[in-house]
JSON list of C-alpha atoms in Angstrom, two decimals:
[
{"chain": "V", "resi": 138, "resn": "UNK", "atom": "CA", "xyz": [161.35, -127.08, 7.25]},
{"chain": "V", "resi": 139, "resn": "UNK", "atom": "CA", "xyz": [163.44, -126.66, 4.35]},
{"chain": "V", "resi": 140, "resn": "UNK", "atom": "CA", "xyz": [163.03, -128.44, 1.19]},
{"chain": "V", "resi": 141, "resn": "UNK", "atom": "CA", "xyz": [165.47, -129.87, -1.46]},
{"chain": "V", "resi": 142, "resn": "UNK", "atom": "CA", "xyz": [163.49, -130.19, -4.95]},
{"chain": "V", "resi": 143, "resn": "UNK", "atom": "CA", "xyz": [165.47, -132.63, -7.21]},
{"chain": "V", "resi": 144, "resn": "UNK", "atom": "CA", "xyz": [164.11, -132.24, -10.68]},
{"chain": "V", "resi": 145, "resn": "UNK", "atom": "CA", "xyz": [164.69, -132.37, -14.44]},
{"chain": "V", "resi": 146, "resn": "UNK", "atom": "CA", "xyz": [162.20, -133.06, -17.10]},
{"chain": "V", "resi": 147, "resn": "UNK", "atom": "CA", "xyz": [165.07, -134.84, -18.87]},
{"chain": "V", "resi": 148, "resn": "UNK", "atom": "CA", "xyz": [164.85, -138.22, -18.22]},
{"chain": "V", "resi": 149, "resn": "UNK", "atom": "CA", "xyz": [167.88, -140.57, -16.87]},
{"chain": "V", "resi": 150, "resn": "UNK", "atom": "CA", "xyz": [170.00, -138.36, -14.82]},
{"chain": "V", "resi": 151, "resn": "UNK", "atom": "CA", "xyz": [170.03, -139.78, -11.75]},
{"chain": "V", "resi": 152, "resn": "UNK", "atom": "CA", "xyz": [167.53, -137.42, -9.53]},
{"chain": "V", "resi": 153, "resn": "UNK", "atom": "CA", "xyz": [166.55, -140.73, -7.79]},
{"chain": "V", "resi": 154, "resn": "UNK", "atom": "CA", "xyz": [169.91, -141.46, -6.96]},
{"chain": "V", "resi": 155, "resn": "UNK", "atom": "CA", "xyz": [170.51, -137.91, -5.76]},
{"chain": "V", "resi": 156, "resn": "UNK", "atom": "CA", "xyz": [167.72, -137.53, -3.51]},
{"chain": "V", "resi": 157, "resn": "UNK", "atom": "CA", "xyz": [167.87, -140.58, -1.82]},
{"chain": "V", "resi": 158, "resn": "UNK", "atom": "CA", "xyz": [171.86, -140.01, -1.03]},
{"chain": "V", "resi": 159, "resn": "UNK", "atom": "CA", "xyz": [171.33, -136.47, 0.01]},
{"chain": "V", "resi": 160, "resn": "UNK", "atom": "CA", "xyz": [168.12, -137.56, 2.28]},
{"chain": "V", "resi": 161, "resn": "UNK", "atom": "CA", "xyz": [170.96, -139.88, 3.77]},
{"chain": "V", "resi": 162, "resn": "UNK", "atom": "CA", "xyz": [173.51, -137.02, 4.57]},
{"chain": "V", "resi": 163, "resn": "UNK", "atom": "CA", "xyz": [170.73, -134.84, 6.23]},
{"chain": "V", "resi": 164, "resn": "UNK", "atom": "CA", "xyz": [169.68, -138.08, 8.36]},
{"chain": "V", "resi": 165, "resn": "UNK", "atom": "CA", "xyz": [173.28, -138.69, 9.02]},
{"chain": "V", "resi": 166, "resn": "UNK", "atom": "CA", "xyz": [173.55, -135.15, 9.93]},
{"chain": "V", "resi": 167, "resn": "UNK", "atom": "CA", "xyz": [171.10, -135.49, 13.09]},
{"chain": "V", "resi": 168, "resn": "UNK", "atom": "CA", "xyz": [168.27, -133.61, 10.84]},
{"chain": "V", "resi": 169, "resn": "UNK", "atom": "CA", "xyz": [164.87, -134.95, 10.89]},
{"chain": "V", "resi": 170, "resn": "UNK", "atom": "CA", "xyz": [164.66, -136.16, 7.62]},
{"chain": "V", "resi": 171, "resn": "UNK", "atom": "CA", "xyz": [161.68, -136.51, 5.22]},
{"chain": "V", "resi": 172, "resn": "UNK", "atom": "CA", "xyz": [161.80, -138.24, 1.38]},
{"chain": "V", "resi": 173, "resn": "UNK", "atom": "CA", "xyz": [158.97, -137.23, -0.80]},
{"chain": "V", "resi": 174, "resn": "UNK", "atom": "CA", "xyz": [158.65, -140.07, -3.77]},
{"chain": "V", "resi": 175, "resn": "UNK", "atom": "CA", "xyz": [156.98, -137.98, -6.47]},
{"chain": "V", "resi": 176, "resn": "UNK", "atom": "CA", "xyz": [157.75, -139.82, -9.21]},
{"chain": "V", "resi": 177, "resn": "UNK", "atom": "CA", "xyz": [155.24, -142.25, -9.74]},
{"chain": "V", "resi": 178, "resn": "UNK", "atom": "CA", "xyz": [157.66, -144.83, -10.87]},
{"chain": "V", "resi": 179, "resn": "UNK", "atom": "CA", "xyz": [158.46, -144.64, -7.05]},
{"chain": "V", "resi": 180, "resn": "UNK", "atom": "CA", "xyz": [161.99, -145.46, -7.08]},
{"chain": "V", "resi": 181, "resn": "UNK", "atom": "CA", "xyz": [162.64, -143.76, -3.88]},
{"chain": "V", "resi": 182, "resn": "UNK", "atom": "CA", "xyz": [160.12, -145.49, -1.92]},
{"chain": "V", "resi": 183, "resn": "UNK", "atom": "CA", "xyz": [161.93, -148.75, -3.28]},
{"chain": "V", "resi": 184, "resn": "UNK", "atom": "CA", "xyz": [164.83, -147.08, -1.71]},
{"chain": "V", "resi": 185, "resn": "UNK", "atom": "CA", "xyz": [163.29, -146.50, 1.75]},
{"chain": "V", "resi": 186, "resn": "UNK", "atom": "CA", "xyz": [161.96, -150.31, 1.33]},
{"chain": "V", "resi": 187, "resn": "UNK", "atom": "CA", "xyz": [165.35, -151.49, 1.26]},
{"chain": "V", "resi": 188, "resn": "UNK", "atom": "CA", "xyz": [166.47, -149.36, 4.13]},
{"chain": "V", "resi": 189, "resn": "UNK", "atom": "CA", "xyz": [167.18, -151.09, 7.51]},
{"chain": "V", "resi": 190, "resn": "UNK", "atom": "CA", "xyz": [167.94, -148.24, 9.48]},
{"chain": "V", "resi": 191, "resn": "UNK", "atom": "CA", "xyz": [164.64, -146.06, 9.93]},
{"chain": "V", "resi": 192, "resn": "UNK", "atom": "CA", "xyz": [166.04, -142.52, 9.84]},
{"chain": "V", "resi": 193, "resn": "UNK", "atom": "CA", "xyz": [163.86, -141.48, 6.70]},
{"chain": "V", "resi": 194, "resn": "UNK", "atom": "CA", "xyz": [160.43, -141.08, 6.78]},
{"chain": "V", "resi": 195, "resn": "UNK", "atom": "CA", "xyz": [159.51, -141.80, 2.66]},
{"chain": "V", "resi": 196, "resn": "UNK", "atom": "CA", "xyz": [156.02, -140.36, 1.95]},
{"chain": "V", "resi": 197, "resn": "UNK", "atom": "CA", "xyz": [154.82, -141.04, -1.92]},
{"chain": "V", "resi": 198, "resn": "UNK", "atom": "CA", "xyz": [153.02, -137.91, -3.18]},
{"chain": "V", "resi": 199, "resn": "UNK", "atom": "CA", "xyz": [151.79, -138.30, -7.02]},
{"chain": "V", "resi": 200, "resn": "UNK", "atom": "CA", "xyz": [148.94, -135.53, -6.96]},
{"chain": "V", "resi": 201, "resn": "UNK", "atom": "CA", "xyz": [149.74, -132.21, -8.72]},
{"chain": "V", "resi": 202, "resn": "UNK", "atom": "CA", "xyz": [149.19, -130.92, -5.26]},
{"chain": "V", "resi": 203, "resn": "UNK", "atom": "CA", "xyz": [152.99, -131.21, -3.75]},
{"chain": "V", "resi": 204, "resn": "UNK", "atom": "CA", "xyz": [152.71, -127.06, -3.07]},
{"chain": "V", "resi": 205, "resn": "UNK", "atom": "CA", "xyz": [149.93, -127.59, -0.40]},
{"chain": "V", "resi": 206, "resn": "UNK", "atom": "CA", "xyz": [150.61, -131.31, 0.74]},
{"chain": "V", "resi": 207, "resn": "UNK", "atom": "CA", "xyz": [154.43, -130.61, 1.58]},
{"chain": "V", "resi": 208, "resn": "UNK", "atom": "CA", "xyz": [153.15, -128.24, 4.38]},
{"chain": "V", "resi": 209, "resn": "UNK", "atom": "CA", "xyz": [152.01, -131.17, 6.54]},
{"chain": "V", "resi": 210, "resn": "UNK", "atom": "CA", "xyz": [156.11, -132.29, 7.02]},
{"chain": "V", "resi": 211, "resn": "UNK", "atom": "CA", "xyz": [156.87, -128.93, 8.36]},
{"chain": "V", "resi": 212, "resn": "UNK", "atom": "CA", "xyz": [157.98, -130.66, 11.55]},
{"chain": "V", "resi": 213, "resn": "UNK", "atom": "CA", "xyz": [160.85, -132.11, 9.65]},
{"chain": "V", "resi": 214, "resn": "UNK", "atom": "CA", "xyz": [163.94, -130.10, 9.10]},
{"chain": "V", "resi": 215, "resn": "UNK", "atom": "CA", "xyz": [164.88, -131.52, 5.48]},
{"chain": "V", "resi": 216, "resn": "UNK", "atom": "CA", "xyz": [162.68, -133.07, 3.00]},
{"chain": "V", "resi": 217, "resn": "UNK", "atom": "CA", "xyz": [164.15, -133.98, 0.08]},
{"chain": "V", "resi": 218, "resn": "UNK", "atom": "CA", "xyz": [161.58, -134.31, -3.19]},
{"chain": "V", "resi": 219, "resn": "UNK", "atom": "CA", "xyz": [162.19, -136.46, -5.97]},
{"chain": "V", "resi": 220, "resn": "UNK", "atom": "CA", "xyz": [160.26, -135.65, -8.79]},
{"chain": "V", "resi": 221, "resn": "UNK", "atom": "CA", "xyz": [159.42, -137.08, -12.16]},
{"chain": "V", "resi": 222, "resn": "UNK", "atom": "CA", "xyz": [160.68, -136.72, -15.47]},
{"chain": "V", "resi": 223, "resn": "UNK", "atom": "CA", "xyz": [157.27, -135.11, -17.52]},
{"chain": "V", "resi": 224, "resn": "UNK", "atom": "CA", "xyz": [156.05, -132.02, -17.85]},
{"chain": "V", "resi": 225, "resn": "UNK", "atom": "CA", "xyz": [152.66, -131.94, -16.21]},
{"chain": "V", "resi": 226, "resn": "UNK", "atom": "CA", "xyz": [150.84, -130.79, -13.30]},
{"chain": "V", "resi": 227, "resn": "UNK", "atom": "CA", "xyz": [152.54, -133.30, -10.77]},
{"chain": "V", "resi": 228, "resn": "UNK", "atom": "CA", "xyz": [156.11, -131.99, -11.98]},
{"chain": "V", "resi": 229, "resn": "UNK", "atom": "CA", "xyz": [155.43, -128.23, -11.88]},
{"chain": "V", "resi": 230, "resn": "UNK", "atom": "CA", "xyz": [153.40, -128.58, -8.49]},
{"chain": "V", "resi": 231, "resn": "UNK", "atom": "CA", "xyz": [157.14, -130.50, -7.08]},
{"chain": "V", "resi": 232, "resn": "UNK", "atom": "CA", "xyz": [159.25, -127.46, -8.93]},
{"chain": "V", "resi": 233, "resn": "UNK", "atom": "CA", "xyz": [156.83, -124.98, -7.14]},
{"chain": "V", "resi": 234, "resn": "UNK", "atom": "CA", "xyz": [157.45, -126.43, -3.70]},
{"chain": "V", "resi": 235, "resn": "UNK", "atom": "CA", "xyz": [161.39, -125.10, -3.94]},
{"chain": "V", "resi": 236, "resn": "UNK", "atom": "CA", "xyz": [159.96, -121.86, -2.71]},
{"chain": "V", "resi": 237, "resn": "UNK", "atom": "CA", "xyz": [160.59, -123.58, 0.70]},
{"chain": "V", "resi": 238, "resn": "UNK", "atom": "CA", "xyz": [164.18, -124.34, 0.06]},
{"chain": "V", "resi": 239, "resn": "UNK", "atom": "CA", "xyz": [166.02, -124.94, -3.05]},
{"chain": "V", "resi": 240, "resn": "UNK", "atom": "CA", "xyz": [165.86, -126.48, -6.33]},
{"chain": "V", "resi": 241, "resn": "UNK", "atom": "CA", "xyz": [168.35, -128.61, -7.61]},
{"chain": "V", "resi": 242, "resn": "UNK", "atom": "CA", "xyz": [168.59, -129.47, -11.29]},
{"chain": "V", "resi": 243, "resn": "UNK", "atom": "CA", "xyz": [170.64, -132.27, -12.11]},
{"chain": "V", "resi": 244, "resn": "UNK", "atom": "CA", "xyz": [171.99, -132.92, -15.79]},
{"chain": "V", "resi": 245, "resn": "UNK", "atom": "CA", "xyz": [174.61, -134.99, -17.44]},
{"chain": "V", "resi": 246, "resn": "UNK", "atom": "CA", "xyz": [177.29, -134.08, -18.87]},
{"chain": "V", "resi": 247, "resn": "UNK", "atom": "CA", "xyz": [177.00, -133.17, -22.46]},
{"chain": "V", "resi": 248, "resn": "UNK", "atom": "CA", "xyz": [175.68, -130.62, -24.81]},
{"chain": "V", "resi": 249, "resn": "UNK", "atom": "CA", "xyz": [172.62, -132.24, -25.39]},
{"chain": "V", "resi": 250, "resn": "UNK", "atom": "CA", "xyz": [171.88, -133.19, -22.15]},
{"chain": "V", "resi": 251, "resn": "UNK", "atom": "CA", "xyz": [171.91, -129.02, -21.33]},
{"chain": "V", "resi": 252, "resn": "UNK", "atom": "CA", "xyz": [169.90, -128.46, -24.44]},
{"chain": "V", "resi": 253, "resn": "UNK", "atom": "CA", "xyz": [167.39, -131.08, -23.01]},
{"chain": "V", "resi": 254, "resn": "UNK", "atom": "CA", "xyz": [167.34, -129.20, -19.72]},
{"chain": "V", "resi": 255, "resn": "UNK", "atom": "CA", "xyz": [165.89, -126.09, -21.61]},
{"chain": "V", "resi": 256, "resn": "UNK", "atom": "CA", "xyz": [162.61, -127.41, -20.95]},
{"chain": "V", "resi": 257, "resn": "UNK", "atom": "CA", "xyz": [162.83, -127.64, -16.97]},
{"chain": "V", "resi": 258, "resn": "UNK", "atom": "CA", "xyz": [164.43, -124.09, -17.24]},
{"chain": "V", "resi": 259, "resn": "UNK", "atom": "CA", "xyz": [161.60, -123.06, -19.23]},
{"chain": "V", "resi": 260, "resn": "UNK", "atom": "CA", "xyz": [159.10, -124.55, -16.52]},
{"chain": "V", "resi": 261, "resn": "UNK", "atom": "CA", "xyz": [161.31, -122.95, -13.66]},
{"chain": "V", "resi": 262, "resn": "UNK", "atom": "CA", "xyz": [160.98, -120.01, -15.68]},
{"chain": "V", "resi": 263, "resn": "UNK", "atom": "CA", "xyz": [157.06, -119.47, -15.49]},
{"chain": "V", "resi": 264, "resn": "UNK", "atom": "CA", "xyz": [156.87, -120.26, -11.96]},
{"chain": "V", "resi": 265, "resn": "UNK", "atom": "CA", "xyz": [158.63, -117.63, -11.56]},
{"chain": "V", "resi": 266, "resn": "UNK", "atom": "CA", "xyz": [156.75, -115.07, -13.42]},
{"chain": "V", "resi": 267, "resn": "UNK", "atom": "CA", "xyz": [153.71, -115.90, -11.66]},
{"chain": "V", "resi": 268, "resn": "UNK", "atom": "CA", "xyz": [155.35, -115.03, -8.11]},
{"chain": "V", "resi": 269, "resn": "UNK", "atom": "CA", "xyz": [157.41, -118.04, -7.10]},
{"chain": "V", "resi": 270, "resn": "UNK", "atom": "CA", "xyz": [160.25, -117.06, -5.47]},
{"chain": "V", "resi": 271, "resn": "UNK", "atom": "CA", "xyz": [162.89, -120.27, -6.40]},
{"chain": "V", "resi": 272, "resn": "UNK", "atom": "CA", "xyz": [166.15, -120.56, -5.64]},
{"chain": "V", "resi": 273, "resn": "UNK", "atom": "CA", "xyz": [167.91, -123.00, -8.19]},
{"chain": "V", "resi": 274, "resn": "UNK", "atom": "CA", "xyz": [171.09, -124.39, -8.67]},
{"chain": "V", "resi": 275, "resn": "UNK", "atom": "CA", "xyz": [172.57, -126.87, -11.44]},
{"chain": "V", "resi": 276, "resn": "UNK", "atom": "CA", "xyz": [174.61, -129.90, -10.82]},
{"chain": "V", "resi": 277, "resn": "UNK", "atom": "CA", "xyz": [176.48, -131.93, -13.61]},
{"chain": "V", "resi": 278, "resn": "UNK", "atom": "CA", "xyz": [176.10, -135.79, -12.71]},
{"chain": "V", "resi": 279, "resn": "UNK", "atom": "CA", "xyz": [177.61, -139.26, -13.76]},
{"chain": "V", "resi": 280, "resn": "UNK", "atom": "CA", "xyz": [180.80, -136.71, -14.66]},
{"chain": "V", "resi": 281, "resn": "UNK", "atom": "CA", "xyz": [183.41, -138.58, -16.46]},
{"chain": "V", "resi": 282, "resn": "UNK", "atom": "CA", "xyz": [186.38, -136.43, -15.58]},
{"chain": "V", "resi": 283, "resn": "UNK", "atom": "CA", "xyz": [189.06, -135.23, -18.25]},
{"chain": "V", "resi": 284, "resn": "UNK", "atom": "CA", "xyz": [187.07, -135.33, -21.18]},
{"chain": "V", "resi": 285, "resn": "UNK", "atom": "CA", "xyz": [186.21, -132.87, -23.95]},
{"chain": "V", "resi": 286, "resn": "UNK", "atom": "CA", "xyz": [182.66, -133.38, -23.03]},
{"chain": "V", "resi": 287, "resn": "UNK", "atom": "CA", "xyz": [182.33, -131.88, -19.82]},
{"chain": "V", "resi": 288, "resn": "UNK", "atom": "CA", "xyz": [184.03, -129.29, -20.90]},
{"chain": "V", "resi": 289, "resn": "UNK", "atom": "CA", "xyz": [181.93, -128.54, -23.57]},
{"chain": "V", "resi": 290, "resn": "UNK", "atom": "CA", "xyz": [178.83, -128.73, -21.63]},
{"chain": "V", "resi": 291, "resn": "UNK", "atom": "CA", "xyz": [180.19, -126.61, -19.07]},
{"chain": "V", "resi": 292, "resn": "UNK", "atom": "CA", "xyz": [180.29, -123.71, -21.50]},
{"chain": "V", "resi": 293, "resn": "UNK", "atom": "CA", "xyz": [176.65, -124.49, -22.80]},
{"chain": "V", "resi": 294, "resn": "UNK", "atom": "CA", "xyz": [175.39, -124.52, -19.12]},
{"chain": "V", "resi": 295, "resn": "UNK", "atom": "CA", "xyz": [177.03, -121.48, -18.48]},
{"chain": "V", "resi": 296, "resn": "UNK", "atom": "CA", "xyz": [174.93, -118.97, -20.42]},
{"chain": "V", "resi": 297, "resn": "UNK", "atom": "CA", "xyz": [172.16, -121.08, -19.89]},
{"chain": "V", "resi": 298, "resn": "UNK", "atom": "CA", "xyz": [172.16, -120.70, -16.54]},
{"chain": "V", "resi": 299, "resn": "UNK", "atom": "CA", "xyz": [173.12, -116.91, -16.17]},
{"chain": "V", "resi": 300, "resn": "UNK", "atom": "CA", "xyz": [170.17, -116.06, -18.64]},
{"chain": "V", "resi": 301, "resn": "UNK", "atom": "CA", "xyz": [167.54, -118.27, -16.54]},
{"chain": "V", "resi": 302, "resn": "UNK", "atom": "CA", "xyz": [169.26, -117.09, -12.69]},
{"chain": "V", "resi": 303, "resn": "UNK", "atom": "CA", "xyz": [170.27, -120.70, -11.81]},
{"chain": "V", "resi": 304, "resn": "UNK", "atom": "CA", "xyz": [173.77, -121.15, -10.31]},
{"chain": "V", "resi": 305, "resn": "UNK", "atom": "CA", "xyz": [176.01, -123.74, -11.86]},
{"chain": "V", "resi": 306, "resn": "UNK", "atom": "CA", "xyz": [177.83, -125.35, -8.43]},
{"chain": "V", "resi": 307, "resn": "UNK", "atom": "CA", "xyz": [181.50, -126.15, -8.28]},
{"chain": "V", "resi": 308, "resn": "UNK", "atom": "CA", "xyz": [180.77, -129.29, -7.08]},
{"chain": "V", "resi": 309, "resn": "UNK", "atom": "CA", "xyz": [180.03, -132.35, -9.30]},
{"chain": "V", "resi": 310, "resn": "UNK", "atom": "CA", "xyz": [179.38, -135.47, -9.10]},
{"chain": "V", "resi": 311, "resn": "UNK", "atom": "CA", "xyz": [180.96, -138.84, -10.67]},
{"chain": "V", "resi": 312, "resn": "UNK", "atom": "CA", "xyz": [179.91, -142.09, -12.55]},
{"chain": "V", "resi": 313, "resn": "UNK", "atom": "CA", "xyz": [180.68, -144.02, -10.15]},
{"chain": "V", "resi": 314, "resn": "UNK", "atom": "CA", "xyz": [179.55, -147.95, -9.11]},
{"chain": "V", "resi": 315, "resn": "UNK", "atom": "CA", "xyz": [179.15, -147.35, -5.69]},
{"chain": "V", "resi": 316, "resn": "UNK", "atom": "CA", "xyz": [176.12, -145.36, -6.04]},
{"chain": "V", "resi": 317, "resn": "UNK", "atom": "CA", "xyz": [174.17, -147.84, -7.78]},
{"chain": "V", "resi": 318, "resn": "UNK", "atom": "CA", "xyz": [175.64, -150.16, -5.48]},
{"chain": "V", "resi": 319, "resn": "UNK", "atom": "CA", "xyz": [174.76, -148.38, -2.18]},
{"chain": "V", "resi": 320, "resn": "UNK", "atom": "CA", "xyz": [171.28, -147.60, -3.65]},
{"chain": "V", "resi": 321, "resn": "UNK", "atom": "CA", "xyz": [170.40, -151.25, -4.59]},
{"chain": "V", "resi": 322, "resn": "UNK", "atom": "CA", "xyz": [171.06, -151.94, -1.18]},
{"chain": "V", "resi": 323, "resn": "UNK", "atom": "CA", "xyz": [169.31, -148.79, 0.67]},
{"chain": "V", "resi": 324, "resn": "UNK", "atom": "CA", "xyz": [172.78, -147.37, 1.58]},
{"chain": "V", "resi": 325, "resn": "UNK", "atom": "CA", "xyz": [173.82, -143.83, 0.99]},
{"chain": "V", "resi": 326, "resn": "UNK", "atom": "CA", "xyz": [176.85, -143.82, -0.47]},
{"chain": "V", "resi": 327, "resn": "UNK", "atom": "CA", "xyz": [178.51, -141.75, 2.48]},
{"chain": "V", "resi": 328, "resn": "UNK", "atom": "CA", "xyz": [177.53, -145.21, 4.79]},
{"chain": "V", "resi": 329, "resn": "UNK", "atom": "CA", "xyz": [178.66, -147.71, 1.69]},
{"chain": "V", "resi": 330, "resn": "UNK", "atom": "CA", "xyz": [182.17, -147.00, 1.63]},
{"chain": "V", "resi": 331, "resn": "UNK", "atom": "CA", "xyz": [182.71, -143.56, 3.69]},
{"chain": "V", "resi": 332, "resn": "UNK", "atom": "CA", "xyz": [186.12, -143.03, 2.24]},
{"chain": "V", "resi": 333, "resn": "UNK", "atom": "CA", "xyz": [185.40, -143.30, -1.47]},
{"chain": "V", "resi": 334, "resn": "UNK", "atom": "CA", "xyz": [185.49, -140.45, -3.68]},
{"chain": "V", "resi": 335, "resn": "UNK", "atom": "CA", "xyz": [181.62, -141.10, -3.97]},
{"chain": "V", "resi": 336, "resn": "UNK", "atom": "CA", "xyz": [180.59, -140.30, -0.56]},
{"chain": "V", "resi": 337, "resn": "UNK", "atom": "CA", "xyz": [183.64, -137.12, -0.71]},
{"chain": "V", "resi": 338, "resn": "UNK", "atom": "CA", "xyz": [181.41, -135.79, -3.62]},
{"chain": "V", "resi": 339, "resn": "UNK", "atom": "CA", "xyz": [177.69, -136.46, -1.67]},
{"chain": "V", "resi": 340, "resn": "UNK", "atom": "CA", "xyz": [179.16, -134.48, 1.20]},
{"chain": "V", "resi": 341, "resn": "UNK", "atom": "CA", "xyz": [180.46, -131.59, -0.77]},
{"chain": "V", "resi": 342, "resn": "UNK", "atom": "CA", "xyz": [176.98, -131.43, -2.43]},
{"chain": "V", "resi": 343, "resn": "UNK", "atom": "CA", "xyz": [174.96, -131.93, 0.65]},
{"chain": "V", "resi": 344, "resn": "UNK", "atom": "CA", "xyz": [177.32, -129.23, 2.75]},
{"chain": "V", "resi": 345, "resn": "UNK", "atom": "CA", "xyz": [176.98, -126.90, -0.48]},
{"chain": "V", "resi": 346, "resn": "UNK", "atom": "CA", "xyz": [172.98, -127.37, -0.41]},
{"chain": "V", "resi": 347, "resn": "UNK", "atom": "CA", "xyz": [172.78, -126.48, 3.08]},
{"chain": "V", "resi": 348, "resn": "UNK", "atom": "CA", "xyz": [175.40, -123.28, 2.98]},
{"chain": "V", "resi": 349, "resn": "UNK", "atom": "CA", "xyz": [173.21, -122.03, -0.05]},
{"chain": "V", "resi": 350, "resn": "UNK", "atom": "CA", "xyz": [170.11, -122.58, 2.19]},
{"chain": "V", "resi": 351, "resn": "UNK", "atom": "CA", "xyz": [171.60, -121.21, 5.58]},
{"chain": "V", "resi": 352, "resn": "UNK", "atom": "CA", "xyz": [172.53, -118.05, 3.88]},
{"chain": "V", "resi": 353, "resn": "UNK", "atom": "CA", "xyz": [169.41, -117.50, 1.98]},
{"chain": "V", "resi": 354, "resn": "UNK", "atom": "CA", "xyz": [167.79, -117.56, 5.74]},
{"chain": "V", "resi": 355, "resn": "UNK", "atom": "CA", "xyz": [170.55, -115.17, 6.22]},
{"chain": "V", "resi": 356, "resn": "UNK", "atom": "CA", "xyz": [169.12, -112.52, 3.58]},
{"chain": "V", "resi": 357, "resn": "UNK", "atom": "CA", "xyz": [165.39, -113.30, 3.93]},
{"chain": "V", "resi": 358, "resn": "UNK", "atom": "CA", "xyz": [166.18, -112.90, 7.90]}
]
């Protein structure tokens, strides 16, 4: 089992969106394939609702007990968690799970988005010094390319993430309709329109998640 944590305390930047999508790939990709709704607004159960194929199993865990729970999908290979937006028990229990895989922190794209994200560093932070052994990565979303904006928040993220040992990924990811259209539908976007510059940005993220996680078996091997 490896696990894909999804969360930002900040809310509004798509972590819904992003789990569900990259829960698609791994089905997609012949993995067993399990979404954890831990957000109790349960947008990704809404998701799996909508769904006709049934190639996800969506499991809705809102106890601040994700760490132990998470343990009884080990017979999956990829479950993807997609957390809430508040700091409290439930959201540092998700960030805690990571130890199993990776934790992805998505953020928009703007300097006070990455100031906002302080917080969820913060949190990632104290898991840490208590023995959690997280791997983390950072992921600009809704990315509006060519603008002075990204660029700016690019170079705020960038010592932000060196001084908290998160890597910033290459890959981003755009504003783009057909990810709210593929997800009002229970689509991925990689099955909505497979040759859109959507689904070319899912896979990159999904193949970049899973090269980050195969060589971390590499070193821990």
């Amino acid at each position: 089992m490896k696990v894909i944590v999804v969360a930002n305390q900040k809310g509004g930047v798509g972590k819904s969106t992003i789990s569900c999508n990259l829960a698609v790939c791994a089905a997609k990709d012949g993995k067993r394939t399990a979404l954890v709704d831990a957000d109790p607004q349960g947008s990704s159960i809404q998701f799996r609702a909508l769904r006709q194929t049934d190639d996800i199993l969506a499991v809705a865990m809102t106890k601040p007990t994700i760490l132990q729970d998470i343990k009884h999908l080990s017979d999956f290979d990829i479950v993807v968690v997609d957390s809430g937006g508040r700091d409290n028990a439930l959201f540092r229990s998700a960030v805690t799970s990571a130890i199993y895989g990776i934790l992805l922190i998505p953020l928009l794209p703007s300097a006070l988005d990455v100031w906002a994200t302080e917080d969820t560093f913060k949190i990632l932070g104290e898991a840490r010094s208590v023995g959690a052994q997280i791997n983390a990565c950072a992921l600009f979303n809704q990315v509006k390319h060519g603008t002075t904006l990204v660029k700016q928040a690019k170079e705020a993220l960038v010592d932000l993430t060196g001084d908290n040992e998160v890597q910033l990924l290459d890959c981003t990811l755009g504003d783009r309709e057909a990810f709210k259209q593929a997800f009002m539908g229970g689509y991925g976007v990689i099955e909505y329109d497979p040759s859109s510059k959507a689904a070319e940005e899912m896979n990159a993220l999904y193949n970049t998640l899973t090269e980050i996680l195969a060589n971390a078996d590499g070193v821990n091997g």
